[in-house]
PDB file of C-alpha atoms and ligand atoms in Angstrom:
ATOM      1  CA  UNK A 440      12.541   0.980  17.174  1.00 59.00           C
ATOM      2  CA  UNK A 441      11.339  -1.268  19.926  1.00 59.00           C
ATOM      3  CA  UNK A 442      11.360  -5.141  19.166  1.00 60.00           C
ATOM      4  CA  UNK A 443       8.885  -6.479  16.617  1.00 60.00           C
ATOM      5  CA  UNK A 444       5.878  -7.064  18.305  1.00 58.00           C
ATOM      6  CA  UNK A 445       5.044 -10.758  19.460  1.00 60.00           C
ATOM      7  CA  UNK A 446       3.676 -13.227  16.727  1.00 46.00           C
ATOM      8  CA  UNK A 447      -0.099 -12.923  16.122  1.00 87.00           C
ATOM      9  CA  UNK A 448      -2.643 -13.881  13.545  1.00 97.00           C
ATOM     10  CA  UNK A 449      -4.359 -10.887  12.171  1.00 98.00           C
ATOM     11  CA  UNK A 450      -7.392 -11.150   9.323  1.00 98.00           C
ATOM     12  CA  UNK A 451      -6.859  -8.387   6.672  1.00 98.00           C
ATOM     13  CA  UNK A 452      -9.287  -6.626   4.427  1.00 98.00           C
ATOM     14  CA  UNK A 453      -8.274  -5.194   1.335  1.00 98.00           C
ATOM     15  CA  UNK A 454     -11.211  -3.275   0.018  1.00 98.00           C
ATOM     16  CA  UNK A 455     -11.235  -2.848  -3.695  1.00 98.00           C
ATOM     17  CA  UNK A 456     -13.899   0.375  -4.504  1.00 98.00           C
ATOM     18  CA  UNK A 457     -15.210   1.470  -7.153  1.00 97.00           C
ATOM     19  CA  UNK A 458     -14.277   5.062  -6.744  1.00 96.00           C
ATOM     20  CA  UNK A 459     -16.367   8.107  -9.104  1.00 96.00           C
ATOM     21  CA  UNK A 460     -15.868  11.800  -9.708  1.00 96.00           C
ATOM     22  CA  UNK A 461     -17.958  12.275  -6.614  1.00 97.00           C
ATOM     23  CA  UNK A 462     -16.104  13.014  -3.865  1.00 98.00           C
ATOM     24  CA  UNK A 463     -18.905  12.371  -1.413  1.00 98.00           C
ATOM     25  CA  UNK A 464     -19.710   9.219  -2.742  1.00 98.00           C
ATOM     26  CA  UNK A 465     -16.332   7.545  -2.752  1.00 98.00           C
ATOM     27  CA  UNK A 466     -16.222   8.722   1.097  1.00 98.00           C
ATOM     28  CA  UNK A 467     -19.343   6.979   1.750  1.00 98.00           C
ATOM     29  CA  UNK A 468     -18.099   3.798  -0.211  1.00 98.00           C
ATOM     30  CA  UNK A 469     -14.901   4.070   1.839  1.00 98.00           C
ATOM     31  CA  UNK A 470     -16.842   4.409   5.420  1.00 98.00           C
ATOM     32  CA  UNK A 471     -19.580   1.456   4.489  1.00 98.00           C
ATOM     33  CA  UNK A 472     -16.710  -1.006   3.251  1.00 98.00           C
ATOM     34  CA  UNK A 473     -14.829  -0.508   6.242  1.00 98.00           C
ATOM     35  CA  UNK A 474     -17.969  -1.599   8.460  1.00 98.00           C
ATOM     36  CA  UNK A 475     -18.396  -4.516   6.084  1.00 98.00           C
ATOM     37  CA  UNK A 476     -14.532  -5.610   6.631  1.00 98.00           C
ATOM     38  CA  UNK A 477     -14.608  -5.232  10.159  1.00 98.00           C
ATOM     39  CA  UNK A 478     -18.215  -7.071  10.374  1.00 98.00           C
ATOM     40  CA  UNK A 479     -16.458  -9.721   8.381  1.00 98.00           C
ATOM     41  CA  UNK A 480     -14.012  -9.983  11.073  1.00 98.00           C
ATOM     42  CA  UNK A 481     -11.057  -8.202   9.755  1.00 98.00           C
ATOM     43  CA  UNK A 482      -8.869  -6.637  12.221  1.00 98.00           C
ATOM     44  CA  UNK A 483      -6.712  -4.425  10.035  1.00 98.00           C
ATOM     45  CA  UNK A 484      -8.329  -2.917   6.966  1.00 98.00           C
ATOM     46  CA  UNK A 485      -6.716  -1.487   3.776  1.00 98.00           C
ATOM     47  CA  UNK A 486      -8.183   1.269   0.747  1.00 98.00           C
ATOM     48  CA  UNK A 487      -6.536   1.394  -2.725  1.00 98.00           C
ATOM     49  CA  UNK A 488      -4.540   4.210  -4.129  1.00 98.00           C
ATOM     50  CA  UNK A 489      -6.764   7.562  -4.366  1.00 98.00           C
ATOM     51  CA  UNK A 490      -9.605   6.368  -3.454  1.00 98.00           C
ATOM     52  CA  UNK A 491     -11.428   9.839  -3.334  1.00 98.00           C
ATOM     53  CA  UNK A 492     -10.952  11.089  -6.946  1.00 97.00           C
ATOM     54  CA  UNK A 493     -10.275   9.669 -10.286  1.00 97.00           C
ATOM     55  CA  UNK A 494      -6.407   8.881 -10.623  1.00 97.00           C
ATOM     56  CA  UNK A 495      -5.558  11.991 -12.889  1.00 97.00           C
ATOM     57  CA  UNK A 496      -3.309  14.785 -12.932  1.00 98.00           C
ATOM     58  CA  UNK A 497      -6.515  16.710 -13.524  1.00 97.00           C
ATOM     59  CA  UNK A 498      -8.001  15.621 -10.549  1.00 97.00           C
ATOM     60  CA  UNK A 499      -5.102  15.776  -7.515  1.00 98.00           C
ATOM     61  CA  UNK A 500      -4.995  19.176  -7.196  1.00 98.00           C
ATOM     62  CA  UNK A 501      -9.076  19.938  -6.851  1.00 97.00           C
ATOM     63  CA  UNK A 502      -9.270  16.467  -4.793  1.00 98.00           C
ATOM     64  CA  UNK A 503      -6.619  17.207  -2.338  1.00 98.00           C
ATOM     65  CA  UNK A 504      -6.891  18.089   1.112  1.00 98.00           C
ATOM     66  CA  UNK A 505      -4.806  19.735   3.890  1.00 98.00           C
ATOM     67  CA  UNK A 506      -4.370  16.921   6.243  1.00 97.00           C
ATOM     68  CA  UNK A 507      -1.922  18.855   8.722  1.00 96.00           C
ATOM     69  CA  UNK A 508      -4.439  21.774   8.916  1.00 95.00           C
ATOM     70  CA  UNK A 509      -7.464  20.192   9.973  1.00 92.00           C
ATOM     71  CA  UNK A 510      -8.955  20.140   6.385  1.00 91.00           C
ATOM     72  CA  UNK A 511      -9.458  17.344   5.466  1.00 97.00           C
ATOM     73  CA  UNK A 512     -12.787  15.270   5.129  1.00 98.00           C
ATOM     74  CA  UNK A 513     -11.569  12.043   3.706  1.00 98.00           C
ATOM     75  CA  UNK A 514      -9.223  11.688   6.660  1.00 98.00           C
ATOM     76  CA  UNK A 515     -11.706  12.437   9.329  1.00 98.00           C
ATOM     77  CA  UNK A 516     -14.481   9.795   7.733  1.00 98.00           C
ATOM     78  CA  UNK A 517     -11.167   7.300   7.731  1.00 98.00           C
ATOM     79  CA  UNK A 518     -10.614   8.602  11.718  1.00 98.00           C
ATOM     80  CA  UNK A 519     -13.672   7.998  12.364  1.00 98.00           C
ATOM     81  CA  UNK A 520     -14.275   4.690  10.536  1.00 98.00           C
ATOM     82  CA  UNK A 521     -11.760   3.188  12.124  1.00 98.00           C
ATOM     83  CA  UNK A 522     -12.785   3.821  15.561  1.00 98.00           C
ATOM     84  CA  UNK A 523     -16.605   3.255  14.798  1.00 98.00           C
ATOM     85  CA  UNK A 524     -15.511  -0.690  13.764  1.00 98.00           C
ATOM     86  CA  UNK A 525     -12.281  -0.925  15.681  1.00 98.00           C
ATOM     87  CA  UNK A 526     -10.314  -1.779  13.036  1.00 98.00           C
ATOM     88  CA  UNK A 527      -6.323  -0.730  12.155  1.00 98.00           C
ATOM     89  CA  UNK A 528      -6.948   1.448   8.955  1.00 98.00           C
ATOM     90  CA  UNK A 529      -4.591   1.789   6.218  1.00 98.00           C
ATOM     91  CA  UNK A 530      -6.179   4.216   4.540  1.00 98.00           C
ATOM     92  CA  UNK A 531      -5.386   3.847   1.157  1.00 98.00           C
ATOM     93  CA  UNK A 532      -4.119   7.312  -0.330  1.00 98.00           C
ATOM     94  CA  UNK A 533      -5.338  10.339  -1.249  1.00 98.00           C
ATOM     95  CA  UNK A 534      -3.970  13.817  -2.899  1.00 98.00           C
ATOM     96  CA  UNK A 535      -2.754  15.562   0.145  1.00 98.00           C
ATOM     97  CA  UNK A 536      -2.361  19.933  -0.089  1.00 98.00           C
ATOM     98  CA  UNK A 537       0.481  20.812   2.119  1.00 98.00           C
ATOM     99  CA  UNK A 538       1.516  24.407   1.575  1.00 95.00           C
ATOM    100  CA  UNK A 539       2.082  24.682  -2.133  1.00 96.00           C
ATOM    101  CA  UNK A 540       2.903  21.064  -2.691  1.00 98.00           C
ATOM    102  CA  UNK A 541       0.374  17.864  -3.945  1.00 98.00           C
ATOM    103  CA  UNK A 542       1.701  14.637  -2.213  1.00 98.00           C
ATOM    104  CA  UNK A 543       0.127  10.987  -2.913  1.00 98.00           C
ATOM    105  CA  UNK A 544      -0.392  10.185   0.691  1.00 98.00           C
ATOM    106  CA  UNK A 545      -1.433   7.481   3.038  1.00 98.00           C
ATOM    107  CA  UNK A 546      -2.784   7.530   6.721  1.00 98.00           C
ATOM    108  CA  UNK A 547      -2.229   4.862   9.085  1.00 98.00           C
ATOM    109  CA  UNK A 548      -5.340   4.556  11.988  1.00 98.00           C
ATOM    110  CA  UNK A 549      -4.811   2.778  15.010  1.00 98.00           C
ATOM    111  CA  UNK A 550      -8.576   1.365  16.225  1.00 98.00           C
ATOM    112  CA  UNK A 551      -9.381   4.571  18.099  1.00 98.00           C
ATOM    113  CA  UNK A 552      -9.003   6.135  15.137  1.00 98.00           C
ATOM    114  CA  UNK A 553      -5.564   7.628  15.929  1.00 98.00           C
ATOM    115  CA  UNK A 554      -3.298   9.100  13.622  1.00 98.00           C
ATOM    116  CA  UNK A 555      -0.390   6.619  14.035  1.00 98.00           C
ATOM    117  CA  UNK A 556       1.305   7.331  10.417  1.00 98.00           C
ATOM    118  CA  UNK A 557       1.879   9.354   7.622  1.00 98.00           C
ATOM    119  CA  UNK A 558       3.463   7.875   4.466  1.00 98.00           C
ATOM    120  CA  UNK A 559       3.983  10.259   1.125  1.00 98.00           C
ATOM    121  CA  UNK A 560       4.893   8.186  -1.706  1.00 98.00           C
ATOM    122  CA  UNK A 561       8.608   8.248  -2.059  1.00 98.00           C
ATOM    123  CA  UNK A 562       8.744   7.099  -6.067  1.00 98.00           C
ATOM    124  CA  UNK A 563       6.484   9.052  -8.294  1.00 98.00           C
ATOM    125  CA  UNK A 564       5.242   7.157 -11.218  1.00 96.00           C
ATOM    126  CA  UNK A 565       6.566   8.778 -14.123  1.00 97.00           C
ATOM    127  CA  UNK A 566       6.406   6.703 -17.162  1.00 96.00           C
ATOM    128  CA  UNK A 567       5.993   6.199 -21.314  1.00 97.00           C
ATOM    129  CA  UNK A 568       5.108   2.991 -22.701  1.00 96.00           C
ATOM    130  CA  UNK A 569       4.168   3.942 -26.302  1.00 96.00           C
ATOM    131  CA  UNK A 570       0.976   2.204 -27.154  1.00 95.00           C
ATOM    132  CA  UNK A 571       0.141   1.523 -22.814  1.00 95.00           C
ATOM    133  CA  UNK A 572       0.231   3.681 -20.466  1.00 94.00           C
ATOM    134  CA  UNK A 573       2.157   7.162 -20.683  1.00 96.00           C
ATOM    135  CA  UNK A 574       1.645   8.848 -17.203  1.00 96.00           C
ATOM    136  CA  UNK A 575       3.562  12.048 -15.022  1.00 97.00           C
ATOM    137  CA  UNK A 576       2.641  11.968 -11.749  1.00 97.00           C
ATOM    138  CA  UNK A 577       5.732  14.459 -11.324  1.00 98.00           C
ATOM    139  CA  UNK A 578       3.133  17.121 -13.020  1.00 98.00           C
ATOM    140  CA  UNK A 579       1.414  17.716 -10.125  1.00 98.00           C
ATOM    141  CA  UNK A 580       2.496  15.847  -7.107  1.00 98.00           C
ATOM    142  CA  UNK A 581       5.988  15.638  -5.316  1.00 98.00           C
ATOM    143  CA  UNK A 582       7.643  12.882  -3.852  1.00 98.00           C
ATOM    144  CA  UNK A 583       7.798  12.153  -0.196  1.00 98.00           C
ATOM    145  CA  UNK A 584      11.177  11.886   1.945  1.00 97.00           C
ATOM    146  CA  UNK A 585      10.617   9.769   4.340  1.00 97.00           C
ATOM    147  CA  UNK A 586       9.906   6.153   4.672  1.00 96.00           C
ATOM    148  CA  UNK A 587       6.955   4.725   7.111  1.00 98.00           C
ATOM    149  CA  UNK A 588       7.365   1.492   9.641  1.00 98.00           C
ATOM    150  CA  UNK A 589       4.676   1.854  11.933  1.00 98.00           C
ATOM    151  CA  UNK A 590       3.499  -0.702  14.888  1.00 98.00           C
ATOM    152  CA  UNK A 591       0.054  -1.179  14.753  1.00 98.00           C
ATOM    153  CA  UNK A 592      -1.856  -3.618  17.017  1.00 97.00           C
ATOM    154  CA  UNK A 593      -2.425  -5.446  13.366  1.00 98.00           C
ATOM    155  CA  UNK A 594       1.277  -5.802  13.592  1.00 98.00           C
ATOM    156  CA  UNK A 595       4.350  -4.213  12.816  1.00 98.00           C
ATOM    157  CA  UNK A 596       3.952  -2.525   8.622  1.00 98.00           C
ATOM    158  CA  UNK A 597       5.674  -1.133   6.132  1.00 98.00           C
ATOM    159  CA  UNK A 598       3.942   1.330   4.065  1.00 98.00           C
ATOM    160  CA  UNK A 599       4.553   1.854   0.281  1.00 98.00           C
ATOM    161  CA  UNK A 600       2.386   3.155  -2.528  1.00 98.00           C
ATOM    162  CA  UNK A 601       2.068   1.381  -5.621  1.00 98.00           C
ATOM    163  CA  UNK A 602       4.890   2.205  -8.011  1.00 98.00           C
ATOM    164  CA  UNK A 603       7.555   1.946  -4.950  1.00 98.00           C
ATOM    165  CA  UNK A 604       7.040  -1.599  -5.037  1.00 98.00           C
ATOM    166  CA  UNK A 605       9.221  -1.388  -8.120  1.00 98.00           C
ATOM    167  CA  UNK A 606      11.978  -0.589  -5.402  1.00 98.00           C
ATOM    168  CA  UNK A 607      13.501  -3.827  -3.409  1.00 98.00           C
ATOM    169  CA  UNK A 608      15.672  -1.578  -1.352  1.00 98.00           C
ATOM    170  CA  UNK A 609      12.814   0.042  -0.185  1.00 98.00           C
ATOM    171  CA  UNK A 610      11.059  -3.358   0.723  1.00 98.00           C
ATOM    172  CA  UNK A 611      14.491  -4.150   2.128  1.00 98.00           C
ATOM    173  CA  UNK A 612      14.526  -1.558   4.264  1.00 98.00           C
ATOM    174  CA  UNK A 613      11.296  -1.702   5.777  1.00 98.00           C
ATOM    175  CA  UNK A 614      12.054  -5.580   6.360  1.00 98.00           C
ATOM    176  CA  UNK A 615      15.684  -4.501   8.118  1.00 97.00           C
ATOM    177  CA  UNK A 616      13.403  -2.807  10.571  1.00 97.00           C
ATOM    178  CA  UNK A 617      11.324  -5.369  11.467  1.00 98.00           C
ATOM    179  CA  UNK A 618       8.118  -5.027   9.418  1.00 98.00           C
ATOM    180  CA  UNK A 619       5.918  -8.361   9.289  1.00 98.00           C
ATOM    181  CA  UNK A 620       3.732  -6.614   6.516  1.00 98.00           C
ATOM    182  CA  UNK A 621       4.229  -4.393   3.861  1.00 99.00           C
ATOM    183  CA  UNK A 622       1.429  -2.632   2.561  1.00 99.00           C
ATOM    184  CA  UNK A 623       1.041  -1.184  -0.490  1.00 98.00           C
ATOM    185  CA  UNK A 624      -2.487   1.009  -1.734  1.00 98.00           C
ATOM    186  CA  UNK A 625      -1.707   0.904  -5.913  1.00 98.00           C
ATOM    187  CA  UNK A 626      -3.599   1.484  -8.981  1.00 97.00           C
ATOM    188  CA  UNK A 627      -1.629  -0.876 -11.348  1.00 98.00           C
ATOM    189  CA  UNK A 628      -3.305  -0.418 -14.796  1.00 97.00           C
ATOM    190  CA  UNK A 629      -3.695  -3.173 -17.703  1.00 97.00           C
ATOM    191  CA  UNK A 630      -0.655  -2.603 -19.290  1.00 97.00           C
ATOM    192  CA  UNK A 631       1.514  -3.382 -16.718  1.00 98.00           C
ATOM    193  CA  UNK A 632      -1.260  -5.042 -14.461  1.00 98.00           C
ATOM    194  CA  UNK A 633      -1.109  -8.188 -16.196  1.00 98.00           C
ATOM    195  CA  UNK A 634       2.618  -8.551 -16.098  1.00 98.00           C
ATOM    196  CA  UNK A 635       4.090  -7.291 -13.129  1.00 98.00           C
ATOM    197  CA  UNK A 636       1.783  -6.396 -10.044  1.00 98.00           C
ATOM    198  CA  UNK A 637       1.680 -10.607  -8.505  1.00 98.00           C
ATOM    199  CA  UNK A 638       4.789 -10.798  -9.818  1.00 98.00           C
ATOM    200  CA  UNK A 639       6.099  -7.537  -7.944  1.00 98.00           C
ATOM    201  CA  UNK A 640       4.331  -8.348  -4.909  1.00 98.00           C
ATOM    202  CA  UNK A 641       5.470 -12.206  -4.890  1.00 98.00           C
ATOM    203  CA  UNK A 642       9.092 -10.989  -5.173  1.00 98.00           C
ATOM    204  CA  UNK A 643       8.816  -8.183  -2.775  1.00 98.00           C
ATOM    205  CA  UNK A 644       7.827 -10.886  -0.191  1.00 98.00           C
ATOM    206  CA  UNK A 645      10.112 -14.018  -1.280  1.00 98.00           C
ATOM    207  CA  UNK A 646      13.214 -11.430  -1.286  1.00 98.00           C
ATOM    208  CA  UNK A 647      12.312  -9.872   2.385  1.00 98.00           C
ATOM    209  CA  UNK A 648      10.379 -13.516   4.074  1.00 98.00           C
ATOM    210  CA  UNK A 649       7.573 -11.176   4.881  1.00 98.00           C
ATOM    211  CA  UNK A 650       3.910 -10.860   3.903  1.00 98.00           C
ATOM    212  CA  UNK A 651       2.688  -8.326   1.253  1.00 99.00           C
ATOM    213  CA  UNK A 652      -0.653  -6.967   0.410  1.00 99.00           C
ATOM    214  CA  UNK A 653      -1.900  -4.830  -2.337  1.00 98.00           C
ATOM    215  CA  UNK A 654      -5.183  -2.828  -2.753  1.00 98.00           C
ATOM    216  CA  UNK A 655      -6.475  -1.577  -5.723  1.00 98.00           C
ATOM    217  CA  UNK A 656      -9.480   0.665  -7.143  1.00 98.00           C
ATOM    218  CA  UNK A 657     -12.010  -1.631  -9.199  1.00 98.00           C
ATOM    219  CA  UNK A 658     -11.338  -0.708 -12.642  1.00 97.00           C
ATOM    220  CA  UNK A 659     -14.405   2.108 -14.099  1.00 94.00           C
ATOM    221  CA  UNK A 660     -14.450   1.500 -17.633  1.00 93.00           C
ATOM    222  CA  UNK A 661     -15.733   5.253 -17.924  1.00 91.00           C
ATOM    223  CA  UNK A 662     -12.324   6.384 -16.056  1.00 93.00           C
ATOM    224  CA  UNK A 663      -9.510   7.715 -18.237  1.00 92.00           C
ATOM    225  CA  UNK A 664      -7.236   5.715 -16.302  1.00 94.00           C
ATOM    226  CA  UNK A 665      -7.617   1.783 -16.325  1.00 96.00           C
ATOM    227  CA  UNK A 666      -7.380   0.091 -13.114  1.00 97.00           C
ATOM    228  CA  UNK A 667      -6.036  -3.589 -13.369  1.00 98.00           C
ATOM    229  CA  UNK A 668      -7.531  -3.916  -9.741  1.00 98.00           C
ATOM    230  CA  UNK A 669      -6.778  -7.872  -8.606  1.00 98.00           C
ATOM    231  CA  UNK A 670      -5.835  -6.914  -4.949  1.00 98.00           C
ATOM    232  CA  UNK A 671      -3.879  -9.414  -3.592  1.00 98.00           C
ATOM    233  CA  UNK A 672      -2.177 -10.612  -0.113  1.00 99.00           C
ATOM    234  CA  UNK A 673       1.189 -13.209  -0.638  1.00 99.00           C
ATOM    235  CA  UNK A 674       2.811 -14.639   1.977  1.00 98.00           C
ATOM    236  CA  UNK A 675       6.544 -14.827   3.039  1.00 98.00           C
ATOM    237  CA  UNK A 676       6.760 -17.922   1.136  1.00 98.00           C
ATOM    238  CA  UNK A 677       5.096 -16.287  -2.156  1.00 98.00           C
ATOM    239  CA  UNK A 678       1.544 -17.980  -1.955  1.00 98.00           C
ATOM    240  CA  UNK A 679      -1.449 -15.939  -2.936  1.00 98.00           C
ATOM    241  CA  UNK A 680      -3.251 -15.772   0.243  1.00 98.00           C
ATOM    242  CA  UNK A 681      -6.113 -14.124  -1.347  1.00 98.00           C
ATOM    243  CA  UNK A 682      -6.841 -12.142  -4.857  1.00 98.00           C
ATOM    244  CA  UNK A 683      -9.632 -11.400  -6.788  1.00 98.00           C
ATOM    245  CA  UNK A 684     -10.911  -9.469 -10.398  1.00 98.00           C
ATOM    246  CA  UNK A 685     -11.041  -6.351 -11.529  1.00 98.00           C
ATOM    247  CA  UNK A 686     -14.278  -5.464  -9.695  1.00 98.00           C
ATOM    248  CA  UNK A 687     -15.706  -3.993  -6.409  1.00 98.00           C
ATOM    249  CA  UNK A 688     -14.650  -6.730  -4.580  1.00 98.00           C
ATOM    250  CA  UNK A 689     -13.813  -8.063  -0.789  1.00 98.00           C
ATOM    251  CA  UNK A 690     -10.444  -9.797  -0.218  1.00 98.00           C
ATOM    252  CA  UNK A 691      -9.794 -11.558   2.935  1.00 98.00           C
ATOM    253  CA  UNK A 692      -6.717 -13.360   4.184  1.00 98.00           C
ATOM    254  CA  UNK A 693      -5.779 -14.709   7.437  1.00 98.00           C
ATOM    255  CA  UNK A 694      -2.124 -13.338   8.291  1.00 98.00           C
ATOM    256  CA  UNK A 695      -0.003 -15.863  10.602  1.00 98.00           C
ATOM    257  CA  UNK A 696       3.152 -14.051  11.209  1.00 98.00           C
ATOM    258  CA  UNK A 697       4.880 -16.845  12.917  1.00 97.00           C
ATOM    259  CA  UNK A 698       5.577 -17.996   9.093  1.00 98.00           C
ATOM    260  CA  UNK A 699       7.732 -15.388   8.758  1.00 98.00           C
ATOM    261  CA  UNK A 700      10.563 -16.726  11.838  1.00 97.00           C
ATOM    262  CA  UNK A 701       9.852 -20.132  10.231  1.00 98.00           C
ATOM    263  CA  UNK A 702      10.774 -19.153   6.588  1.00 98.00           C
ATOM    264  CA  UNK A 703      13.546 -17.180   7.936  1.00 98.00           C
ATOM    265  CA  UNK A 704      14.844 -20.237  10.443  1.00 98.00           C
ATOM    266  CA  UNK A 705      14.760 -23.215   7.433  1.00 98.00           C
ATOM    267  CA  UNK A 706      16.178 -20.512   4.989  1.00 98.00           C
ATOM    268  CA  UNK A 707      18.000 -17.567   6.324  1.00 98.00           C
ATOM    269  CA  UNK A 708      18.932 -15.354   3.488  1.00 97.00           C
ATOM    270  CA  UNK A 709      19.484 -12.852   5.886  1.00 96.00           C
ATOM    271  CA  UNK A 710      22.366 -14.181   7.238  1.00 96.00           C
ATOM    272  CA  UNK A 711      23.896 -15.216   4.013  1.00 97.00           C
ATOM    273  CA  UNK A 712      24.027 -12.040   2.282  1.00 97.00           C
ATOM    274  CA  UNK A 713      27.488 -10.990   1.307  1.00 97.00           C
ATOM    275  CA  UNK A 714      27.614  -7.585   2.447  1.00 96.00           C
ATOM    276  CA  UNK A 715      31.556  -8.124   1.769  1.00 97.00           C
ATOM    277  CA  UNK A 716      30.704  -7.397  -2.106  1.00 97.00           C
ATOM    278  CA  UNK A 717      27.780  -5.704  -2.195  1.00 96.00           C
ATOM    279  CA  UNK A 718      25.581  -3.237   0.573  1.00 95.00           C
ATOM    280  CA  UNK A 719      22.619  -1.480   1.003  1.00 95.00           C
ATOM    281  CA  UNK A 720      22.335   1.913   2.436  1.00 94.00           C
ATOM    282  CA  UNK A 721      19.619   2.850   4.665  1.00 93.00           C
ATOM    283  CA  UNK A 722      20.203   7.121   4.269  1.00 94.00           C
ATOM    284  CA  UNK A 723      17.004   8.228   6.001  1.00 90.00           C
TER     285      UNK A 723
HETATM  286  O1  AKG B 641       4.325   0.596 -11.736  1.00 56.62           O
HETATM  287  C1  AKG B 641       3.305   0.505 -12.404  1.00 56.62           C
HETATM  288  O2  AKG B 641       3.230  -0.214 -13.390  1.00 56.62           O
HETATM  289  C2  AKG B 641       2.075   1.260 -12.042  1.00 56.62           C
HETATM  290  C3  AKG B 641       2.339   2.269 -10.967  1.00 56.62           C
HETATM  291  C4  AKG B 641       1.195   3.154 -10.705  1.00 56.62           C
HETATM  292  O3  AKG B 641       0.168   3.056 -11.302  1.00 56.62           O
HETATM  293  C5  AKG B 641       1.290   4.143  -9.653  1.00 56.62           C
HETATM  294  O4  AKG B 641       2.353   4.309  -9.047  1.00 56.62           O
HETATM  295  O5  AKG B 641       0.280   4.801  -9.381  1.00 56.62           O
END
């Protein structure tokens, strides 16, 4: 990968949407949010996790869409979006058909509305907390195999989906190959909301020196699953740049990526790790 690209300030957007059953709608709430973002004067603007159908195994297979054969409506609204406001899109994710397969996938725009990236989420969120949240994402969708660092003019980004924020190496990774930004589209719910998403994202960016953002859905009380919502950007040094509730909801945050060589200069973890007892394996 060519060097990471020279220090900028960029203004992000997280867009937190209420997202329905109606497939049309959500598009339309996606496509009029990104306008409102970019009128704002965000440069680089980010959706939540499925953002075009309720966040159920029910749902994925009749909401998905076959992105590499040219079916796909939610990604050509996002394609076109992001050239119409001239924005970098990280657009969120959305139940992607390929052959017989469901992925939980994310599309990178650059602000012609190119196709710069595709990320499928690499952890599936399988879990059981008895009295929470019991959910098998492994029911329907399958996990991606590749990770995404993509240079945007919004900077260089790592792109992660929700529960693979649960995985430092992967945040490791991304930072070993120069990402200022790791983004992650999740749907945290209020089980675990409360407890671990700032935390998560404040660690993910303390450990690496680099700046995270999440984007959620606005919680739907009527949805069977509960969003905790509460998008957030942190910086390198762990400050919440921006955040907000659980509702429909704006967050903006001004992203000055010359932090991250001066959190790295008066504290160089980097340098001091002692990859004479332990290591990390970058396999892909
Ligand atoms: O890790 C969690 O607590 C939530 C993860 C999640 O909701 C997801 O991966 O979609």
């Amino acid at each position: 990968m060519t060097p990471t690209p020279e220090p900028k300030k960029v203004k992000i957007a997280l867009c937190q949407l209420a997202t329905t059953a109606n497939k049309d709608e959500n598009i339309k709430t996606a496509t009029s949010a990104i306008k409102e973002a970019a009128a704002a004067g965000a440069s680089l603007v980010v959706l939540p996790e499925m953002w075009n159908c309720p966040y159920s195994n029910d749902s994925f297979p009749t909401y998905a869409e076959d992105i590499d054969g040219g079916a796909s409506p939610s990604a050509d609204a996002l394609a076109a979006a992001a050239a119409a406001n001239a924005v970098t899109l990280v657009g969120g994710s959305i139940p992607e058909r390929s052959e017989d397969r469901l992925y939980n996938t994310c599309l990178v725009f650059s602000r012609e509305g190119a196709l710069l990236a595709k990320h499928r989420k690499v952890h599936l969120f399988d879990i059981d907390i008895p009295g929470g949240v019991t959910f098998k994402e492994s029911d329907t969708l399958t996990a991606g195999e590749a990770i995404t660092v993509v240079d945007t003019e919004a900077g260089r980004l790592g792109i992660a989906i929700c529960y693979d924020i649960r995985f430092p190496e992967l945040a490791q990774i991304y930072a070993q190959r120069g990402a200022q930004l790791i983004v992650y589209p999740g749907a945290f719910n209020t089980t675990t909301g409360p407890e671990h998403w700032e935390l998560l994202q404040r660690a993910r960016a303390v450990d690496n020196q680099l700046f995270v953002a999440a984007c959620s859905p606005a919680r739907n009380p009527k949805a069977s699953y509960q969003a905790w919502g509460h998008s957030t950007v942190v910086s390198p040094w762990g400050k919440i740049l921006g955040t907000t509730d659980e509702t429909p909801s704006f967050v903006y945050a001004e992203l000055d990526y010359a932090e991250i060589e001066t959190r790295r200069r008066n504290m160089p973890i980097t340098q001091q790790k002692r990859y004479d007892m332990y290591s990390l394996v970058d396999k892909t």
